[in-house]
Amino acid sequence: MTQALIDLGDYIANTAPNEVVGTTVKLGELTVWTRPASLMRLLTLLRDDSNCQFKILVSISGVDYPDREERFEVVYILLSLKHNQRVRVKVSTDEATPVPSVVALYPSANWYEREIWDLYGVLFSDHPDLRRILTDYGFEGHPLRKDFPLTGYVEVRYDEQQKRVVYEPVKLVQDFRSFDFLSPWEGMTRTLPSDVLPGDEKATAQNEGKA
């Protein structure tokens, strides 16, 4: 299977050299990188070429890498029933550069692209109805971005006096938090048998009280 995917990646790269930035096969999965301007031509090839036949769009997902200049990756998973193969197509973009909508090629992309726009803020040009799909109409920001505050920007509650749902600005302070990811067991050291580990003093005090 790995060799078949390597051969498929080479075939795609040789057939569309201007559309393919690179290919890799890792953990039994083929990944093809492309640019936003080349996305439609590449996906058309993958769908229609007799050696590909990736006619099913399994999913589209977004990934956020805030430290990159092009912080977002849009990932397409395609399935070929004829050849029993899958391919992953990746394209990178920033907050301002739109990615072409692939709804014309794969109608099921409609809601996937709306979800990525809603949660990441990635723009899709020529989308027939690009609007929020999971958050509310008045929602601010895009909640799956890595820099989105954990508390959000507004809080929602039901007001008994007004008999309706109201939106209010979040008043919690977002302090910077640093995690060392050290487990309690790794942080405990006992040099002598008489040394008390954190928490053991409670049991010692209880035993002394019983005595």
PDB file of C-alpha atoms in Angstrom:
ATOM      1  CA  MET A   1       0.000   0.000   0.000  1.00  0.00           C
ATOM      2  CA  THR A   2       2.827   2.439   0.829  1.00  0.00           C
ATOM      3  CA  GLN A   3       4.487   1.914  -2.546  1.00  0.00           C
ATOM      4  CA  ALA A   4       1.139   2.374  -4.298  1.00  0.00           C
ATOM      5  CA  LEU A   5       0.682   5.714  -2.516  1.00  0.00           C
ATOM      6  CA  ILE A   6       4.221   6.789  -3.416  1.00  0.00           C
ATOM      7  CA  ASP A   7       3.516   5.948  -7.058  1.00  0.00           C
ATOM      8  CA  LEU A   8       0.229   7.845  -6.907  1.00  0.00           C
ATOM      9  CA  GLY A   9       1.948  10.885  -5.409  1.00  0.00           C
ATOM     10  CA  ASP A  10       4.578  10.817  -8.145  1.00  0.00           C
ATOM     11  CA  TYR A  11       1.885  10.498 -10.794  1.00  0.00           C
ATOM     12  CA  ILE A  12      -0.059  13.481  -9.432  1.00  0.00           C
ATOM     13  CA  ALA A  13       3.092  15.606  -9.164  1.00  0.00           C
ATOM     14  CA  ASN A  14       4.189  14.734 -12.710  1.00  0.00           C
ATOM     15  CA  THR A  15       0.716  15.243 -14.186  1.00  0.00           C
ATOM     16  CA  ALA A  16       0.175  18.625 -12.487  1.00  0.00           C
ATOM     17  CA  PRO A  17       3.673  20.021 -11.804  1.00  0.00           C
ATOM     18  CA  ASN A  18       2.418  23.621 -11.650  1.00  0.00           C
ATOM     19  CA  GLU A  19      -0.292  22.800  -9.110  1.00  0.00           C
ATOM     20  CA  VAL A  20       1.631  20.524  -6.726  1.00  0.00           C
ATOM     21  CA  VAL A  21       4.034  22.083  -4.226  1.00  0.00           C
ATOM     22  CA  GLY A  22       5.074  18.742  -2.718  1.00  0.00           C
ATOM     23  CA  THR A  23       3.931  15.247  -1.734  1.00  0.00           C
ATOM     24  CA  THR A  24       4.693  12.970   1.210  1.00  0.00           C
ATOM     25  CA  VAL A  25       3.641   9.515   2.356  1.00  0.00           C
ATOM     26  CA  LYS A  26       3.628   9.135   6.131  1.00  0.00           C
ATOM     27  CA  LEU A  27       1.911   6.569   8.348  1.00  0.00           C
ATOM     28  CA  GLY A  28       0.278   5.029   5.304  1.00  0.00           C
ATOM     29  CA  GLU A  29      -1.312   8.302   4.129  1.00  0.00           C
ATOM     30  CA  LEU A  30      -0.574  10.397   1.044  1.00  0.00           C
ATOM     31  CA  THR A  31      -0.501  14.181   1.458  1.00  0.00           C
ATOM     32  CA  VAL A  32      -0.369  16.630  -1.445  1.00  0.00           C
ATOM     33  CA  TRP A  33       0.398  20.338  -0.891  1.00  0.00           C
ATOM     34  CA  THR A  34      -0.875  23.030  -3.226  1.00  0.00           C
ATOM     35  CA  ARG A  35      -1.533  26.797  -3.385  1.00  0.00           C
ATOM     36  CA  PRO A  36      -4.917  28.529  -3.168  1.00  0.00           C
ATOM     37  CA  ALA A  37      -4.678  29.625  -6.815  1.00  0.00           C
ATOM     38  CA  SER A  38      -4.055  26.018  -7.922  1.00  0.00           C
ATOM     39  CA  LEU A  39      -6.578  24.283  -5.668  1.00  0.00           C
ATOM     40  CA  MET A  40      -9.465  23.995  -8.135  1.00  0.00           C
ATOM     41  CA  ARG A  41      -7.283  22.666 -10.953  1.00  0.00           C
ATOM     42  CA  LEU A  42      -5.690  20.087  -8.671  1.00  0.00           C
ATOM     43  CA  LEU A  43      -8.988  18.863  -7.203  1.00  0.00           C
ATOM     44  CA  THR A  44     -10.492  18.653 -10.690  1.00  0.00           C
ATOM     45  CA  LEU A  45      -7.604  16.417 -11.722  1.00  0.00           C
ATOM     46  CA  LEU A  46      -7.980  14.256  -8.613  1.00  0.00           C
ATOM     47  CA  ARG A  47     -11.704  13.875  -9.230  1.00  0.00           C
ATOM     48  CA  ASP A  48     -11.722  13.241 -12.978  1.00  0.00           C
ATOM     49  CA  ASP A  49      -8.404  11.602 -13.902  1.00  0.00           C
ATOM     50  CA  SER A  50      -8.834   7.875 -14.584  1.00  0.00           C
ATOM     51  CA  ASN A  51      -5.856   7.020 -12.383  1.00  0.00           C
ATOM     52  CA  CYS A  52      -7.279   9.008  -9.449  1.00  0.00           C
ATOM     53  CA  GLN A  53     -11.090   9.029  -9.414  1.00  0.00           C
ATOM     54  CA  PHE A  54     -11.335  10.747  -6.000  1.00  0.00           C
ATOM     55  CA  LYS A  55     -15.022  11.470  -6.397  1.00  0.00           C
ATOM     56  CA  ILE A  56     -15.953  11.603  -2.702  1.00  0.00           C
ATOM     57  CA  LEU A  57     -15.072  14.511  -0.410  1.00  0.00           C
ATOM     58  CA  VAL A  58     -14.863  12.935   3.047  1.00  0.00           C
ATOM     59  CA  SER A  59     -14.158  16.104   5.018  1.00  0.00           C
ATOM     60  CA  ILE A  60     -12.586  19.557   5.089  1.00  0.00           C
ATOM     61  CA  SER A  61     -10.943  20.786   8.284  1.00  0.00           C
ATOM     62  CA  GLY A  62      -8.948  23.772   9.446  1.00  0.00           C
ATOM     63  CA  VAL A  63      -5.723  24.000  11.465  1.00  0.00           C
ATOM     64  CA  ASP A  64      -4.285  27.123  13.112  1.00  0.00           C
ATOM     65  CA  TYR A  65      -0.540  27.742  13.474  1.00  0.00           C
ATOM     66  CA  PRO A  66      -0.359  31.304  14.898  1.00  0.00           C
ATOM     67  CA  ASP A  67       3.438  31.533  14.608  1.00  0.00           C
ATOM     68  CA  ARG A  68       3.394  31.020  10.835  1.00  0.00           C
ATOM     69  CA  GLU A  69       3.048  33.850   8.333  1.00  0.00           C
ATOM     70  CA  GLU A  70       0.294  31.817   6.663  1.00  0.00           C
ATOM     71  CA  ARG A  71      -1.224  30.673   9.914  1.00  0.00           C
ATOM     72  CA  PHE A  72      -4.071  28.509   8.580  1.00  0.00           C
ATOM     73  CA  GLU A  73      -4.083  25.162   6.811  1.00  0.00           C
ATOM     74  CA  VAL A  74      -7.207  23.903   5.055  1.00  0.00           C
ATOM     75  CA  VAL A  75      -7.133  20.113   4.775  1.00  0.00           C
ATOM     76  CA  TYR A  76      -9.228  18.136   2.275  1.00  0.00           C
ATOM     77  CA  ILE A  77      -9.700  14.360   2.589  1.00  0.00           C
ATOM     78  CA  LEU A  78     -10.715  12.675  -0.670  1.00  0.00           C
ATOM     79  CA  LEU A  79     -11.761   9.060  -1.251  1.00  0.00           C
ATOM     80  CA  SER A  80     -11.586   6.946  -4.406  1.00  0.00           C
ATOM     81  CA  LEU A  81     -13.944   3.983  -4.260  1.00  0.00           C
ATOM     82  CA  LYS A  82     -12.680   2.703  -7.610  1.00  0.00           C
ATOM     83  CA  HIS A  83      -9.052   2.474  -6.486  1.00  0.00           C
ATOM     84  CA  ASN A  84      -9.771   2.083  -2.732  1.00  0.00           C
ATOM     85  CA  GLN A  85      -7.416   4.947  -1.862  1.00  0.00           C
ATOM     86  CA  ARG A  86      -7.473   8.184   0.111  1.00  0.00           C
ATOM     87  CA  VAL A  87      -5.520  11.386  -0.396  1.00  0.00           C
ATOM     88  CA  ARG A  88      -5.077  14.424   1.806  1.00  0.00           C
ATOM     89  CA  VAL A  89      -4.743  17.815   0.099  1.00  0.00           C
ATOM     90  CA  LYS A  90      -3.386  20.762   2.102  1.00  0.00           C
ATOM     91  CA  VAL A  91      -3.385  24.456   1.290  1.00  0.00           C
ATOM     92  CA  SER A  92      -2.024  27.292   3.458  1.00  0.00           C
ATOM     93  CA  THR A  93      -3.427  30.793   3.759  1.00  0.00           C
ATOM     94  CA  ASP A  94      -3.498  33.828   6.031  1.00  0.00           C
ATOM     95  CA  GLU A  95      -6.333  35.813   7.604  1.00  0.00           C
ATOM     96  CA  ALA A  96      -6.907  37.990   4.529  1.00  0.00           C
ATOM     97  CA  THR A  97      -6.290  35.687   1.545  1.00  0.00           C
ATOM     98  CA  PRO A  98      -9.355  33.654   0.547  1.00  0.00           C
ATOM     99  CA  VAL A  99      -9.268  30.013  -0.494  1.00  0.00           C
ATOM    100  CA  PRO A 100     -11.398  29.121  -3.535  1.00  0.00           C
ATOM    101  CA  SER A 101     -14.644  27.405  -2.622  1.00  0.00           C
ATOM    102  CA  VAL A 102     -14.852  23.858  -3.992  1.00  0.00           C
ATOM    103  CA  VAL A 103     -18.646  23.629  -3.773  1.00  0.00           C
ATOM    104  CA  ALA A 104     -18.817  23.581  -7.572  1.00  0.00           C
ATOM    105  CA  LEU A 105     -16.715  20.397  -7.579  1.00  0.00           C
ATOM    106  CA  TYR A 106     -17.987  18.805  -4.370  1.00  0.00           C
ATOM    107  CA  PRO A 107     -21.416  20.091  -3.239  1.00  0.00           C
ATOM    108  CA  SER A 108     -20.859  18.562   0.215  1.00  0.00           C
ATOM    109  CA  ALA A 109     -18.134  21.187   0.784  1.00  0.00           C
ATOM    110  CA  ASN A 110     -20.818  23.797   1.468  1.00  0.00           C
ATOM    111  CA  TRP A 111     -21.263  23.200   5.189  1.00  0.00           C
ATOM    112  CA  TYR A 112     -17.604  22.234   5.750  1.00  0.00           C
ATOM    113  CA  GLU A 113     -16.454  25.600   4.405  1.00  0.00           C
ATOM    114  CA  ARG A 114     -19.062  27.445   6.436  1.00  0.00           C
ATOM    115  CA  GLU A 115     -17.831  25.661   9.569  1.00  0.00           C
ATOM    116  CA  ILE A 116     -14.199  26.585   8.888  1.00  0.00           C
ATOM    117  CA  TRP A 117     -15.187  30.194   8.247  1.00  0.00           C
ATOM    118  CA  ASP A 118     -17.211  30.241  11.466  1.00  0.00           C
ATOM    119  CA  LEU A 119     -14.592  28.653  13.727  1.00  0.00           C
ATOM    120  CA  TYR A 120     -11.332  29.867  12.128  1.00  0.00           C
ATOM    121  CA  GLY A 121     -12.260  32.889  10.020  1.00  0.00           C
ATOM    122  CA  VAL A 122     -10.817  31.441   6.803  1.00  0.00           C
ATOM    123  CA  LEU A 123     -12.445  33.115   3.797  1.00  0.00           C
ATOM    124  CA  PHE A 124     -13.730  31.052   0.853  1.00  0.00           C
ATOM    125  CA  SER A 125     -14.187  32.971  -2.387  1.00  0.00           C
ATOM    126  CA  ASP A 126     -17.241  32.236  -4.562  1.00  0.00           C
ATOM    127  CA  HIS A 127     -18.988  30.340  -1.798  1.00  0.00           C
ATOM    128  CA  PRO A 128     -22.766  30.439  -2.409  1.00  0.00           C
ATOM    129  CA  ASP A 129     -23.732  31.189   1.209  1.00  0.00           C
ATOM    130  CA  LEU A 130     -20.734  31.901   3.462  1.00  0.00           C
ATOM    131  CA  ARG A 131     -22.178  32.609   6.911  1.00  0.00           C
ATOM    132  CA  ARG A 132     -21.894  31.213  10.413  1.00  0.00           C
ATOM    133  CA  ILE A 133     -23.205  27.718  11.008  1.00  0.00           C
ATOM    134  CA  LEU A 134     -22.359  26.751  14.629  1.00  0.00           C
ATOM    135  CA  THR A 135     -22.166  30.020  16.556  1.00  0.00           C
ATOM    136  CA  ASP A 136     -24.913  32.613  16.933  1.00  0.00           C
ATOM    137  CA  TYR A 137     -25.552  35.470  14.494  1.00  0.00           C
ATOM    138  CA  GLY A 138     -24.051  38.104  16.801  1.00  0.00           C
ATOM    139  CA  PHE A 139     -21.022  36.040  17.825  1.00  0.00           C
ATOM    140  CA  GLU A 140     -17.701  37.899  17.865  1.00  0.00           C
ATOM    141  CA  GLY A 141     -14.477  36.275  16.720  1.00  0.00           C
ATOM    142  CA  HIS A 142     -13.660  32.724  15.687  1.00  0.00           C
ATOM    143  CA  PRO A 143     -13.486  30.332  18.656  1.00  0.00           C
ATOM    144  CA  LEU A 144     -11.038  27.692  17.326  1.00  0.00           C
ATOM    145  CA  ARG A 145      -8.254  30.187  16.746  1.00  0.00           C
ATOM    146  CA  LYS A 146      -5.409  29.603  19.172  1.00  0.00           C
ATOM    147  CA  ASP A 147      -5.495  33.245  20.295  1.00  0.00           C
ATOM    148  CA  PHE A 148      -9.230  33.246  21.037  1.00  0.00           C
ATOM    149  CA  PRO A 149      -9.787  33.822  24.802  1.00  0.00           C
ATOM    150  CA  LEU A 150     -11.069  30.828  26.746  1.00  0.00           C
ATOM    151  CA  THR A 151     -13.938  32.869  28.168  1.00  0.00           C
ATOM    152  CA  GLY A 152     -14.925  34.380  24.823  1.00  0.00           C
ATOM    153  CA  TYR A 153     -15.880  38.024  24.362  1.00  0.00           C
ATOM    154  CA  VAL A 154     -19.523  37.865  25.452  1.00  0.00           C
ATOM    155  CA  GLU A 155     -21.569  35.677  27.765  1.00  0.00           C
ATOM    156  CA  VAL A 156     -25.139  34.563  27.189  1.00  0.00           C
ATOM    157  CA  ARG A 157     -27.791  34.213  29.876  1.00  0.00           C
ATOM    158  CA  TYR A 158     -31.561  34.202  30.224  1.00  0.00           C
ATOM    159  CA  ASP A 159     -32.915  37.341  31.846  1.00  0.00           C
ATOM    160  CA  GLU A 160     -36.011  36.653  33.962  1.00  0.00           C
ATOM    161  CA  GLN A 161     -37.140  40.276  33.956  1.00  0.00           C
ATOM    162  CA  GLN A 162     -36.838  40.724  30.199  1.00  0.00           C
ATOM    163  CA  LYS A 163     -37.964  37.143  29.525  1.00  0.00           C
ATOM    164  CA  ARG A 164     -35.355  36.682  26.834  1.00  0.00           C
ATOM    165  CA  VAL A 165     -31.752  35.719  26.205  1.00  0.00           C
ATOM    166  CA  VAL A 166     -29.316  38.621  26.639  1.00  0.00           C
ATOM    167  CA  TYR A 167     -25.688  39.087  25.670  1.00  0.00           C
ATOM    168  CA  GLU A 168     -23.238  40.788  28.021  1.00  0.00           C
ATOM    169  CA  PRO A 169     -19.497  41.494  27.782  1.00  0.00           C
ATOM    170  CA  VAL A 170     -17.329  39.023  29.657  1.00  0.00           C
ATOM    171  CA  LYS A 171     -16.001  40.586  32.846  1.00  0.00           C
ATOM    172  CA  LEU A 172     -13.482  37.886  33.804  1.00  0.00           C
ATOM    173  CA  VAL A 173      -9.819  38.894  33.761  1.00  0.00           C
ATOM    174  CA  GLN A 174      -7.773  36.856  31.278  1.00  0.00           C
ATOM    175  CA  ASP A 175      -4.460  36.544  33.125  1.00  0.00           C
ATOM    176  CA  PHE A 176      -1.540  34.986  31.299  1.00  0.00           C
ATOM    177  CA  ARG A 177      -1.071  31.411  32.417  1.00  0.00           C
ATOM    178  CA  SER A 178       2.048  29.292  32.065  1.00  0.00           C
ATOM    179  CA  PHE A 179       1.935  25.517  32.461  1.00  0.00           C
ATOM    180  CA  ASP A 180       5.040  23.454  33.199  1.00  0.00           C
ATOM    181  CA  PHE A 181       3.213  20.160  32.449  1.00  0.00           C
ATOM    182  CA  LEU A 182       5.058  18.486  35.328  1.00  0.00           C
ATOM    183  CA  SER A 183       2.954  15.792  36.912  1.00  0.00           C
ATOM    184  CA  PRO A 184       2.636  15.740  40.743  1.00  0.00           C
ATOM    185  CA  TRP A 185       4.490  12.427  40.879  1.00  0.00           C
ATOM    186  CA  GLU A 186       7.455  13.791  38.901  1.00  0.00           C
ATOM    187  CA  GLY A 187       7.631  16.849  41.148  1.00  0.00           C
ATOM    188  CA  MET A 188       7.794  14.869  44.391  1.00  0.00           C
ATOM    189  CA  THR A 189      11.160  13.991  45.878  1.00  0.00           C
ATOM    190  CA  ARG A 190      11.797  12.275  49.200  1.00  0.00           C
ATOM    191  CA  THR A 191      15.429  12.318  50.307  1.00  0.00           C
ATOM    192  CA  LEU A 192      14.882  10.776  53.759  1.00  0.00           C
ATOM    193  CA  PRO A 193      12.113   8.428  54.953  1.00  0.00           C
ATOM    194  CA  SER A 194      11.057  11.132  57.402  1.00  0.00           C
ATOM    195  CA  ASP A 195      10.533  13.733  54.645  1.00  0.00           C
ATOM    196  CA  VAL A 196       6.897  14.777  54.196  1.00  0.00           C
ATOM    197  CA  LEU A 197       5.578  14.994  50.662  1.00  0.00           C
ATOM    198  CA  PRO A 198       2.964  17.642  49.758  1.00  0.00           C
ATOM    199  CA  GLY A 199      -0.363  16.503  51.119  1.00  0.00           C
ATOM    200  CA  ASP A 200       1.055  14.002  53.602  1.00  0.00           C
ATOM    201  CA  GLU A 201       0.941  16.565  56.396  1.00  0.00           C
ATOM    202  CA  LYS A 202      -2.853  16.197  56.493  1.00  0.00           C
ATOM    203  CA  ALA A 203      -2.644  12.491  57.252  1.00  0.00           C
ATOM    204  CA  THR A 204       0.076  13.139  59.845  1.00  0.00           C
ATOM    205  CA  ALA A 205      -2.097  15.723  61.627  1.00  0.00           C
ATOM    206  CA  GLN A 206      -5.085  13.368  61.670  1.00  0.00           C
ATOM    207  CA  ASN A 207      -3.021  10.530  63.121  1.00  0.00           C
ATOM    208  CA  GLU A 208      -1.622  12.808  65.831  1.00  0.00           C
ATOM    209  CA  GLY A 209      -5.170  13.902  66.731  1.00  0.00           C
ATOM    210  CA  LYS A 210      -6.295  10.281  67.151  1.00  0.00           C
ATOM    211  CA  ALA A 211      -3.337   9.563  69.370  1.00  0.00           C
TER     212      ALA A 211
END
